[in-house]
Amino acid sequence: MNPQPRRADRARQIADALRRQVLDGDFTNGVLPDERLLGREFGATRNAVREALELLRADGLIERSPGVGTVVVARKYPHGLNRLMGLAETLHEHGVVTNEVRTSGVVAATGVLAERLGLPVGADIVCIERLRRLNDLPLSLDLTYLPADVGEPLLAEDLVNNDVFTLLERICGQPLGRAEVGMEAVNADPHVAAVLDLPRGGALLLVERLTHLADGRPVDLEFIRFRGDRLTMRAVLDR
Amino acid sequence: MNPQPRRADRARQIADALRRQVLDGDFTNGVLPDERLLGREFGATRNAVREALELLRADGLIERSPGVGTVVVARKYPHGLNRLMGLAETLHEHGVVTNEVRTSGVVAATGVLAERLGLPVGADIVCIERLRRLNDLPLSLDLTYLPADVGEPLLAEDLVNNDVFTLLERICGQPLGRAEVGMEAVNADPHVAAVLDLPRGGALLLVERLTHLADGRPVDLEFIRFRGDRLTMRAVLDR
C-alpha cells in the first residue's frame, strides 16, 4: 500500500469485511474467531483487529466479554427497495410487526403537505403517528398524512396489526401504484431517541415517501424514522 | 388529535414539513419566514415552531442569527437509485467531484472479499481509498476493492478527476451491468468524522455496493460512507 495506511484506516477495512459476515450470519453460533485468528486472516496486527472489533461494537453489531469472546448481537433486517411494500409485508420472514398508534386525528393541511397530497391549503387531512415494532423491539417511528376521504375510513381499521398499504388498497378498491422515496441518514434528536430506545444522536434512516394510487392520485405521505442499527435497505441497480 | 400530541411531536411534524421545503429550495433567497408567520401557517405555538427550527439547525440544514433571521445553509444533493451511476455522473448538475486518493495498492484477498469478487482466497486484489469532494467540500470516503487484472490498469489512470465506473468500462471494454446495493445509517467513528470534517458521531449513509460487468463478472466492491447531511438518496418504486 502506498502510502502506508494508518491503523485506523486498516481497522475500518477489517470492520467493513467483518460487518458483512456479521450481518449475513456467517459465524457459527454467532461467535467470531479470536483476535489472533482474525489477525492472521486479515494479515493485520492484533491492535488493528481489536480496533476493528471496537468499531463493530460501537455500531451495536457485536458484544465482547471475557471468557465468552466476541458474539453477534445485531438484529438487522433487509428492506427491499425494488418493489413498493409495506413493512409487515417486507419483514414477514423475520417476525411480526406491530404498530402502536401514538396520535391520530384530523388536521388542516399546511402549504407543503397540501401541495404534495394535491389538496387545497387548509383541507382536512388525517395524521397518524405510529411506533412500529418488529418482534416487540422498536424499529421505526412513522408519521403518515392522508386525504380525509381516505384517512378517515382508515382510522376505523385495525392499525395495530396491519400495514397502511394493505388497508389503503382495500378502502380505495384499487392497488397502489408508484411511490417517490427520499432517504437520508440523520442523528436522532433526544425525543425521537427516547421513543425508539436509542442513544441520543443515534443514527436514523429518515425516509420520506409519497405513495400514489394506481390511478395516480397521491394518497399517503409518510415520514419514517428507522433505527439505523436495525435495518439495511437493499436494492439491485442496472447500468 | 387524540391524544393531544406533546410539543416535541408537534415540533417534529413541523420540522418534517419544513425540511422538504428547505431541501427543495422553496424559500426566496433562502430565508425562512419568522416564527410568528410559521406559527400561523402551522397552527402551532411559537415554542413549537422554535423547537422545530432547532431540530433543523441540529441537522445542519439552517442557521439562525439575530437580525438576519433563519437562513438555509443545507447543501444536500440528490443521488438517484433507479440507475447505476458514478458519483460525478450523478452530481454533474450540482458541481465538480474530485477524488483524493488516500491509499492504493495490491493486497491479498481475505475470505469475504475473495468470495464476493469470485476469486480464490489470497488472490491479489487492488485496494483504493478515496476521499471524494463535491465543490471542494467532503462528501464521502470510499473504499474500493477490484480484481488485480482490472485494478492494476486502473491505478495508472487519473483517479482524481474520474469516476471509477467510467474508467472500468474503458479498461474492460464493456459496459457495467448490475450492482447489488445495501444501505445503512451509522454514526461516524472519530477517525472517519475527522476525515469527512463531521462532528464525532455524525450520521453517515454507509453504502456497500458490488458492481458486475455486463457479462456478470463481479469487478468492483465498494464501501462508501456518505456524509448524511450532504446527500439524499432518491428512488421511484412501483407496487
Short mmCIF file of C-alpha atoms in Angstrom, two decimals:
data_model
loop_
_atom_site.label_atom_id
_atom_site.label_comp_id
_atom_site.label_asym_id
_atom_site.label_seq_id
_atom_site.Cartn_x
_atom_site.Cartn_y
_atom_site.Cartn_z
CA MET A 1 0.00 0.00 0.00
CA ASN A 2 1.24 3.46 -0.81
CA PRO A 3 1.35 5.42 1.39
CA GLN A 4 1.16 3.04 4.38
CA PRO A 5 -2.38 3.18 5.75
CA ARG A 6 -2.70 4.28 9.32
CA ARG A 7 -4.05 1.80 11.85
CA ALA A 8 -7.46 3.48 11.95
CA ASP A 9 -7.83 3.01 8.18
CA ARG A 10 -6.78 -0.61 8.43
CA ALA A 11 -9.21 -1.19 11.29
CA ARG A 12 -12.06 0.24 9.23
CA GLN A 13 -11.18 -2.02 6.30
CA ILE A 14 -11.29 -5.07 8.55
CA ALA A 15 -14.52 -3.88 10.14
CA ASP A 16 -16.17 -3.43 6.73
CA ALA A 17 -15.32 -7.01 5.74
CA LEU A 18 -16.44 -8.44 9.09
CA ARG A 19 -19.63 -6.32 9.14
CA ARG A 20 -20.84 -8.15 6.09
CA GLN A 21 -20.18 -11.55 7.63
CA VAL A 22 -21.86 -10.50 10.88
CA LEU A 23 -24.98 -9.29 9.04
CA ASP A 24 -25.09 -12.39 6.82
CA GLY A 25 -24.92 -14.71 9.84
CA ASP A 26 -21.70 -16.30 8.59
CA PHE A 27 -20.25 -17.13 12.03
CA THR A 28 -21.15 -20.48 13.57
CA ASN A 29 -23.29 -19.94 16.66
CA GLY A 30 -22.74 -16.21 16.21
CA VAL A 31 -19.25 -16.37 17.73
CA LEU A 32 -16.39 -14.58 15.96
CA PRO A 33 -12.88 -16.08 15.77
CA ASP A 34 -10.45 -14.74 18.37
CA GLU A 35 -8.20 -11.75 17.72
CA ARG A 36 -5.18 -13.87 16.88
CA LEU A 37 -7.03 -15.84 14.18
CA LEU A 38 -8.64 -12.71 12.74
CA GLY A 39 -5.22 -11.06 12.68
CA ARG A 40 -3.86 -13.97 10.69
CA GLU A 41 -6.82 -13.96 8.26
CA PHE A 42 -6.51 -10.23 7.61
CA GLY A 43 -2.71 -10.05 7.79
CA ALA A 44 -3.18 -7.40 10.46
CA THR A 45 -1.81 -6.63 13.90
CA ARG A 46 -3.81 -7.58 16.96
CA ASN A 47 -4.22 -3.89 17.74
CA ALA A 48 -5.79 -3.25 14.34
CA VAL A 49 -8.14 -6.23 14.83
CA ARG A 50 -9.08 -5.01 18.30
CA GLU A 51 -9.83 -1.57 16.90
CA ALA A 52 -11.96 -3.10 14.12
CA LEU A 53 -14.00 -5.06 16.66
CA GLU A 54 -14.46 -1.88 18.70
CA LEU A 55 -15.96 -0.18 15.61
CA LEU A 56 -18.46 -3.02 15.20
CA ARG A 57 -19.25 -2.92 18.91
CA ALA A 58 -19.91 0.83 18.71
CA ASP A 59 -22.32 0.13 15.82
CA GLY A 60 -24.24 -2.32 18.03
CA LEU A 61 -23.38 -5.35 15.90
CA ILE A 62 -21.30 -7.36 18.37
CA GLU A 63 -20.61 -7.63 22.08
CA ARG A 64 -17.34 -8.65 23.68
CA SER A 65 -16.87 -10.20 27.08
CA PRO A 66 -14.02 -12.03 28.80
CA GLY A 67 -14.45 -15.80 28.71
CA VAL A 68 -17.33 -15.62 26.22
CA GLY A 69 -15.43 -13.88 23.42
CA THR A 70 -16.95 -11.83 20.63
CA VAL A 71 -20.58 -12.58 19.78
CA VAL A 72 -23.01 -11.22 17.23
CA VAL A 73 -25.89 -9.25 18.76
CA ALA A 74 -27.06 -7.43 15.63
CA ARG A 75 -30.68 -7.77 14.67
CA LYS A 76 -30.59 -6.02 11.38
CA TYR A 77 -33.19 -6.73 8.73
CA PRO A 78 -33.18 -6.27 4.97
CA HIS A 79 -35.80 -3.92 3.48
CA GLY A 80 -36.10 -4.26 -0.29
CA LEU A 81 -36.09 -1.15 -2.44
CA ASN A 82 -37.02 -2.71 -5.75
CA ARG A 83 -40.74 -3.03 -5.09
CA LEU A 84 -43.12 -0.93 -3.07
CA MET A 85 -44.11 -2.89 0.02
CA GLY A 86 -45.43 -2.25 3.49
CA LEU A 87 -43.21 -3.02 6.44
CA ALA A 88 -45.02 -6.17 7.61
CA GLU A 89 -45.03 -7.48 4.02
CA THR A 90 -41.30 -6.78 3.68
CA LEU A 91 -40.31 -8.31 7.01
CA HIS A 92 -42.75 -11.21 7.24
CA GLU A 93 -39.91 -13.76 7.18
CA HIS A 94 -38.25 -12.04 10.10
CA GLY A 95 -41.08 -11.75 12.53
CA VAL A 96 -44.21 -9.89 13.50
CA VAL A 97 -44.65 -6.16 13.03
CA THR A 98 -46.98 -4.40 15.47
CA ASN A 99 -47.92 -0.74 15.47
CA GLU A 100 -48.61 1.47 18.46
CA VAL A 101 -50.74 4.40 17.36
CA ARG A 102 -49.29 7.37 19.29
CA THR A 103 -51.52 10.05 17.82
CA SER A 104 -54.23 10.18 15.21
CA GLY A 105 -56.76 12.71 14.07
CA VAL A 106 -57.84 15.27 11.53
CA VAL A 107 -55.75 18.41 10.98
CA ALA A 108 -55.73 21.23 8.41
CA ALA A 109 -53.22 20.74 5.59
CA THR A 110 -50.44 23.33 5.65
CA GLY A 111 -48.80 24.51 2.43
CA VAL A 112 -46.28 21.82 1.70
CA LEU A 113 -48.46 18.92 2.88
CA ALA A 114 -51.41 20.17 0.84
CA GLU A 115 -49.25 20.59 -2.24
CA ARG A 116 -47.77 17.12 -2.04
CA LEU A 117 -51.16 15.50 -1.48
CA GLY A 118 -52.72 17.56 -4.29
CA LEU A 119 -55.20 19.29 -1.95
CA PRO A 120 -56.07 22.94 -1.28
CA VAL A 121 -54.30 24.55 1.68
CA GLY A 122 -56.46 24.12 4.77
CA ALA A 123 -58.16 20.94 3.54
CA ASP A 124 -58.81 18.30 6.18
CA ILE A 125 -56.12 15.65 6.30
CA VAL A 126 -55.66 12.72 8.62
CA CYS A 127 -52.42 12.49 10.58
CA ILE A 128 -51.35 9.21 12.20
CA GLU A 129 -48.18 8.67 14.17
CA ARG A 130 -47.17 5.08 14.81
CA LEU A 131 -44.32 3.49 16.69
CA ARG A 132 -43.57 0.28 14.80
CA ARG A 133 -42.01 -2.74 16.43
CA LEU A 134 -40.59 -5.93 14.98
CA ASN A 135 -40.79 -8.82 17.44
CA ASP A 136 -41.54 -6.27 20.17
CA LEU A 137 -38.37 -4.22 19.58
CA PRO A 138 -38.75 -0.63 18.32
CA LEU A 139 -37.93 -0.35 14.63
CA SER A 140 -39.38 2.93 13.37
CA LEU A 141 -41.44 6.00 14.12
CA ASP A 142 -43.80 6.75 11.22
CA LEU A 143 -45.75 9.92 10.63
CA THR A 144 -48.43 9.49 7.97
CA TYR A 145 -50.63 12.10 6.27
CA LEU A 146 -53.64 11.12 4.14
CA PRO A 147 -56.53 12.96 2.46
CA ALA A 148 -59.58 12.88 4.76
CA ASP A 149 -61.75 10.76 2.43
CA VAL A 150 -59.14 8.02 2.57
CA GLY A 151 -57.72 8.64 6.03
CA GLU A 152 -60.99 8.78 7.97
CA PRO A 153 -62.12 5.25 7.00
CA LEU A 154 -58.55 4.14 7.81
CA LEU A 155 -58.91 5.35 11.40
CA ALA A 156 -61.72 2.81 11.87
CA GLU A 157 -59.47 -0.09 10.85
CA ASP A 158 -57.08 -2.25 12.89
CA LEU A 159 -53.94 -0.14 12.54
CA VAL A 160 -52.12 -2.13 15.21
CA ASN A 161 -51.77 -5.30 13.17
CA ASN A 162 -51.95 -4.10 9.57
CA ASP A 163 -49.77 -2.16 7.16
CA VAL A 164 -51.41 1.06 6.00
CA PHE A 165 -50.70 -0.07 2.42
CA THR A 166 -52.90 -3.14 2.72
CA LEU A 167 -55.72 -1.16 4.31
CA LEU A 168 -55.49 1.62 1.72
CA GLU A 169 -55.87 -0.82 -1.13
CA ARG A 170 -58.98 -2.25 0.48
CA ILE A 171 -60.52 1.14 1.29
CA CYS A 172 -59.77 2.62 -2.14
CA GLY A 173 -60.76 -0.51 -4.09
CA GLN A 174 -57.63 -0.30 -6.22
CA PRO A 175 -53.96 -1.20 -5.87
CA LEU A 176 -51.28 1.31 -5.01
CA GLY A 177 -49.15 2.44 -7.90
CA ARG A 178 -45.94 4.37 -7.66
CA ALA A 179 -44.07 5.96 -4.77
CA GLU A 180 -41.35 8.61 -4.70
CA VAL A 181 -38.86 7.89 -1.96
CA GLY A 182 -36.12 10.02 -0.44
CA MET A 183 -33.67 8.59 2.10
CA GLU A 184 -31.25 10.38 4.39
CA ALA A 185 -29.07 9.48 7.35
CA VAL A 186 -29.73 11.78 10.32
CA ASN A 187 -28.95 11.82 14.04
CA ALA A 188 -31.85 11.15 16.42
CA ASP A 189 -32.94 14.14 18.46
CA PRO A 190 -33.37 13.42 22.18
CA HIS A 191 -37.13 12.91 21.93
CA VAL A 192 -37.05 10.50 18.98
CA ALA A 193 -34.11 8.69 20.58
CA ALA A 194 -36.20 8.14 23.71
CA VAL A 195 -39.22 6.88 21.75
CA LEU A 196 -37.08 4.46 19.70
CA ASP A 197 -34.95 3.43 22.70
CA LEU A 198 -31.74 4.60 21.03
CA PRO A 199 -28.81 6.53 22.45
CA ARG A 200 -29.13 10.28 21.88
CA GLY A 201 -27.74 11.13 18.46
CA GLY A 202 -28.07 7.53 17.29
CA ALA A 203 -28.10 7.18 13.50
CA LEU A 204 -31.52 7.04 11.83
CA LEU A 205 -32.54 6.33 8.28
CA LEU A 206 -35.12 9.03 7.54
CA VAL A 207 -37.40 8.02 4.68
CA GLU A 208 -39.86 10.41 3.08
CA ARG A 209 -42.27 8.57 0.85
CA LEU A 210 -45.20 9.83 -1.22
CA THR A 211 -47.35 6.95 -2.42
CA HIS A 212 -49.92 7.19 -5.20
CA LEU A 213 -52.87 5.01 -6.07
CA ALA A 214 -52.70 3.09 -9.34
CA ASP A 215 -54.78 5.89 -10.91
CA GLY A 216 -52.05 8.40 -9.98
CA ARG A 217 -53.72 10.17 -7.08
CA PRO A 218 -51.32 10.86 -4.16
CA VAL A 219 -52.83 9.31 -1.01
CA ASP A 220 -50.11 8.64 1.55
CA LEU A 221 -47.27 10.95 2.58
CA GLU A 222 -45.01 9.37 5.19
CA PHE A 223 -42.00 10.47 7.20
CA ILE A 224 -40.41 7.32 8.58
CA ARG A 225 -37.50 7.22 11.02
CA PHE A 226 -35.89 3.77 11.06
CA ARG A 227 -33.35 2.86 13.73
CA GLY A 228 -30.10 2.69 11.78
CA ASP A 229 -28.91 -0.34 13.71
CA ARG A 230 -31.92 -2.44 12.80
CA LEU A 231 -32.37 -2.10 9.06
CA THR A 232 -30.44 -2.36 5.81
CA MET A 233 -32.07 -1.06 2.63
CA ARG A 234 -31.31 -3.35 -0.28
CA ALA A 235 -31.59 -2.66 -3.99
CA VAL A 236 -30.41 -4.06 -7.29
CA LEU A 237 -29.47 -1.39 -9.82
CA ASP A 238 -28.87 -1.70 -13.53
CA ARG A 239 -26.50 0.44 -15.52
CA MET B 1 -55.74 14.97 17.64
CA ASN B 2 -56.28 12.20 20.08
CA PRO B 3 -54.46 12.05 22.43
CA GLN B 4 -53.05 15.59 22.30
CA PRO B 5 -49.56 15.37 20.84
CA ARG B 6 -46.80 16.65 23.03
CA ARG B 7 -44.84 19.69 21.91
CA ALA B 8 -41.84 17.58 20.83
CA ASP B 9 -44.09 15.56 18.49
CA ARG B 10 -45.62 18.72 17.09
CA ALA B 11 -42.17 20.24 16.59
CA ARG B 12 -41.04 17.19 14.64
CA GLN B 13 -44.12 17.34 12.41
CA ILE B 14 -43.40 20.97 11.60
CA ALA B 15 -39.73 20.20 11.05
CA ASP B 16 -40.57 17.36 8.62
CA ALA B 17 -42.73 19.67 6.52
CA LEU B 18 -40.17 22.48 6.56
CA ARG B 19 -37.25 20.10 5.83
CA ARG B 20 -38.76 19.33 2.49
CA GLN B 21 -39.14 23.00 1.61
CA VAL B 22 -35.59 23.73 2.76
CA LEU B 23 -34.16 20.92 0.62
CA ASP B 24 -36.26 21.87 -2.39
CA GLY B 25 -35.08 25.48 -2.23
CA ASP B 26 -38.65 26.74 -1.77
CA PHE B 27 -37.74 29.81 0.31
CA THR B 28 -36.98 33.06 -1.55
CA ASN B 29 -33.30 33.95 -1.07
CA GLY B 30 -33.03 31.02 1.32
CA VAL B 31 -34.66 32.96 4.16
CA LEU B 32 -37.42 31.29 6.18
CA PRO B 33 -40.50 33.19 7.40
CA ASP B 34 -40.29 34.40 11.00
CA GLU B 35 -41.57 32.34 13.92
CA ARG B 36 -44.85 34.21 14.13
CA LEU B 37 -45.70 33.60 10.46
CA LEU B 38 -44.64 29.96 10.66
CA GLY B 39 -46.75 29.55 13.79
CA ARG B 40 -49.75 30.88 11.92
CA GLU B 41 -49.13 28.65 8.90
CA PHE B 42 -48.81 25.53 11.03
CA GLY B 43 -51.41 26.49 13.61
CA ALA B 44 -48.72 25.98 16.23
CA THR B 45 -47.35 27.85 19.21
CA ARG B 46 -44.18 29.89 18.86
CA ASN B 47 -42.44 27.48 21.20
CA ALA B 48 -43.29 24.53 18.95
CA VAL B 49 -42.02 26.44 15.91
CA ARG B 50 -38.83 27.39 17.73
CA GLU B 51 -38.28 23.76 18.66
CA ALA B 52 -38.88 22.66 15.05
CA LEU B 53 -36.29 25.17 13.82
CA GLU B 54 -33.85 23.88 16.43
CA LEU B 55 -34.27 20.34 15.02
CA LEU B 56 -33.44 21.58 11.53
CA ARG B 57 -30.48 23.54 12.88
CA ALA B 58 -29.15 20.43 14.63
CA ASP B 59 -29.40 18.58 11.29
CA GLY B 60 -27.23 21.25 9.68
CA LEU B 61 -29.99 22.48 7.36
CA ILE B 62 -30.46 26.03 8.65
CA GLU B 63 -28.69 28.66 10.72
CA ARG B 64 -30.32 31.25 12.92
CA SER B 65 -28.91 34.59 13.93
CA PRO B 66 -30.38 37.74 15.44
CA GLY B 67 -31.10 40.40 12.83
CA VAL B 68 -30.51 38.02 9.92
CA GLY B 69 -33.23 35.52 10.83
CA THR B 70 -33.35 31.89 9.76
CA VAL B 71 -31.41 31.02 6.62
CA VAL B 72 -30.92 27.81 4.67
CA VAL B 73 -27.34 26.51 4.79
CA ALA B 74 -28.01 22.94 3.63
CA ARG B 75 -26.03 21.69 0.68
CA LYS B 76 -27.73 18.40 0.21
CA TYR B 77 -27.69 16.68 -3.15
CA PRO B 78 -29.95 14.05 -4.68
CA HIS B 79 -28.38 10.70 -5.62
CA GLY B 80 -30.63 8.62 -7.84
CA LEU B 81 -31.20 4.99 -7.00
CA ASN B 82 -33.02 3.91 -10.12
CA ARG B 83 -29.98 3.60 -12.35
CA LEU B 84 -26.41 2.63 -11.61
CA MET B 85 -24.24 5.74 -11.92
CA GLY B 86 -20.92 7.00 -10.70
CA LEU B 87 -20.87 9.95 -8.32
CA ALA B 88 -19.61 12.57 -10.79
CA GLU B 89 -22.20 11.37 -13.33
CA THR B 90 -24.96 11.59 -10.72
CA LEU B 91 -23.99 15.01 -9.41
CA HIS B 92 -22.81 16.71 -12.60
CA GLU B 93 -25.57 19.33 -12.37
CA HIS B 94 -24.52 20.22 -8.87
CA GLY B 95 -20.81 20.75 -9.30
CA VAL B 96 -17.44 19.15 -9.69
CA VAL B 97 -16.47 15.92 -7.94
CA THR B 98 -12.77 15.48 -7.17
CA ASN B 99 -11.15 12.48 -5.54
CA GLU B 100 -8.18 12.45 -3.20
CA VAL B 101 -6.56 9.04 -3.30
CA ARG B 102 -5.63 8.34 0.33
CA THR B 103 -4.21 4.86 -0.17
CA SER B 104 -3.88 2.49 -3.09
CA GLY B 105 -2.06 -0.74 -3.73
CA VAL B 106 -2.22 -4.50 -4.08
CA VAL B 107 -3.28 -6.67 -1.13
CA ALA B 108 -4.17 -10.34 -0.67
CA ALA B 109 -7.92 -11.03 -0.73
CA THR B 110 -9.23 -12.24 2.61
CA GLY B 111 -12.15 -14.66 2.81
CA VAL B 112 -15.16 -12.44 2.43
CA LEU B 113 -13.60 -10.09 -0.12
CA ALA B 114 -12.39 -13.04 -2.23
CA GLU B 115 -15.81 -14.66 -2.10
CA ARG B 116 -17.67 -11.55 -3.17
CA LEU B 117 -15.26 -10.85 -6.02
CA GLY B 118 -15.36 -14.52 -7.12
CA LEU B 119 -11.62 -15.02 -6.51
CA PRO B 120 -9.61 -17.59 -4.53
CA VAL B 121 -8.60 -16.56 -1.01
CA GLY B 122 -5.18 -14.92 -1.13
CA ALA B 123 -5.55 -13.71 -4.73
CA ASP B 124 -4.09 -10.28 -5.45
CA ILE B 125 -6.68 -7.52 -5.31
CA VAL B 126 -6.32 -3.78 -5.63
CA CYS B 127 -7.50 -1.59 -2.79
CA ILE B 128 -8.12 2.13 -3.30
CA GLU B 129 -9.34 4.55 -0.67
CA ARG B 130 -10.60 7.90 -1.87
CA LEU B 131 -11.90 10.96 -0.12
CA ARG B 132 -14.46 12.43 -2.51
CA ARG B 133 -15.37 16.09 -2.55
CA LEU B 134 -18.14 17.97 -4.29
CA ASN B 135 -17.19 21.59 -4.97
CA ASP B 136 -14.25 21.13 -2.59
CA LEU B 137 -16.41 20.04 0.37
CA PRO B 138 -16.01 16.47 1.70
CA LEU B 139 -18.88 14.24 0.60
CA SER B 140 -17.77 10.63 1.06
CA LEU B 141 -14.98 8.25 1.96
CA ASP B 142 -14.89 5.31 -0.48
CA LEU B 143 -13.01 2.07 -0.09
CA THR B 144 -12.85 0.10 -3.34
CA TYR B 145 -11.64 -3.46 -3.98
CA LEU B 146 -11.04 -4.78 -7.51
CA PRO B 147 -9.51 -7.92 -9.03
CA ALA B 148 -5.84 -7.25 -9.90
CA ASP B 149 -6.29 -7.62 -13.68
CA VAL B 150 -8.82 -4.79 -13.61
CA GLY B 151 -7.48 -2.82 -10.67
CA GLU B 152 -3.84 -2.55 -11.72
CA PRO B 153 -4.57 -0.78 -15.03
CA LEU B 154 -6.95 1.45 -13.05
CA LEU B 155 -4.11 2.63 -10.80
CA ALA B 156 -2.39 4.11 -13.88
CA GLU B 157 -5.45 6.26 -14.69
CA ASP B 158 -6.47 9.72 -13.49
CA LEU B 159 -8.44 8.73 -10.41
CA VAL B 160 -8.60 12.32 -9.15
CA ASN B 161 -10.95 13.56 -11.84
CA ASN B 162 -12.79 10.43 -12.99
CA ASP B 163 -15.40 8.06 -11.61
CA VAL B 164 -14.10 4.50 -11.24
CA PHE B 165 -17.17 3.37 -13.22
CA THR B 166 -16.17 5.32 -16.34
CA LEU B 167 -12.59 4.07 -16.14
CA LEU B 168 -13.67 0.46 -15.58
CA GLU B 169 -15.83 0.46 -18.69
CA ARG B 170 -12.91 1.73 -20.74
CA ILE B 171 -10.42 -0.74 -19.26
CA CYS B 172 -12.73 -3.73 -19.55
CA GLY B 173 -14.04 -2.80 -23.00
CA GLN B 174 -17.63 -3.44 -21.94
CA PRO B 175 -20.32 -1.62 -20.01
CA LEU B 176 -21.09 -2.29 -16.38
CA GLY B 177 -24.18 -4.38 -15.74
CA ARG B 178 -25.86 -4.86 -12.42
CA ALA B 179 -25.00 -3.83 -8.88
CA GLU B 180 -26.26 -5.09 -5.53
CA VAL B 181 -26.55 -2.26 -3.05
CA GLY B 182 -27.04 -2.25 0.72
CA MET B 183 -27.60 0.99 2.62
CA GLU B 184 -27.45 1.65 6.34
CA ALA B 185 -27.42 4.68 8.61
CA VAL B 186 -24.46 4.59 11.03
CA ASN B 187 -22.67 7.02 13.33
CA ALA B 188 -19.23 8.21 12.25
CA ASP B 189 -16.36 6.92 14.38
CA PRO B 190 -13.88 9.61 15.47
CA HIS B 191 -11.43 8.87 12.66
CA VAL B 192 -13.98 8.91 9.82
CA ALA B 193 -15.57 12.01 11.36
CA ALA B 194 -12.21 13.78 11.23
CA VAL B 195 -11.58 12.76 7.60
CA LEU B 196 -15.06 13.89 6.49
CA ASP B 197 -15.00 17.04 8.65
CA LEU B 198 -18.10 15.97 10.58
CA PRO B 199 -18.83 16.13 14.30
CA ARG B 200 -17.97 12.86 16.08
CA GLY B 201 -20.93 10.51 15.83
CA GLY B 202 -22.37 12.44 12.86
CA ALA B 203 -24.83 10.39 10.80
CA LEU B 204 -23.42 8.62 7.75
CA LEU B 205 -25.11 6.72 4.97
CA LEU B 206 -22.98 3.59 4.62
CA VAL B 207 -23.39 2.04 1.17
CA GLU B 208 -21.99 -1.36 0.29
CA ARG B 209 -22.11 -1.95 -3.44
CA LEU B 210 -20.93 -4.88 -5.54
CA THR B 211 -20.86 -4.00 -9.22
CA HIS B 212 -20.69 -6.53 -12.05
CA LEU B 213 -19.63 -6.14 -15.65
CA ALA B 214 -22.33 -6.63 -18.29
CA ASP B 215 -21.07 -10.23 -18.68
CA GLY B 216 -21.82 -10.89 -14.99
CA ARG B 217 -18.30 -10.86 -13.56
CA PRO B 218 -18.05 -9.01 -10.22
CA VAL B 219 -15.36 -6.32 -10.55
CA ASP B 220 -15.91 -3.58 -8.02
CA LEU B 221 -16.73 -3.96 -4.33
CA GLU B 222 -17.15 -0.62 -2.57
CA PHE B 223 -17.80 0.54 0.96
CA ILE B 224 -18.91 4.17 0.74
CA ARG B 225 -19.51 6.46 3.70
CA PHE B 226 -21.56 9.49 2.65
CA ARG B 227 -21.96 12.45 4.98
CA GLY B 228 -25.60 12.23 5.98
CA ASP B 229 -26.03 15.99 5.84
CA ARG B 230 -24.96 16.25 2.21
CA LEU B 231 -26.91 13.59 0.35
CA THR B 232 -30.45 12.33 -0.19
CA MET B 233 -30.92 9.01 -1.95
CA ARG B 234 -33.91 9.15 -4.27
CA ALA B 235 -35.87 6.34 -5.83
CA VAL B 236 -39.17 5.69 -7.53
CA LEU B 237 -40.77 2.40 -6.54
CA ASP B 238 -43.63 0.56 -8.18
CA ARG B 239 -46.07 -1.62 -6.34
#
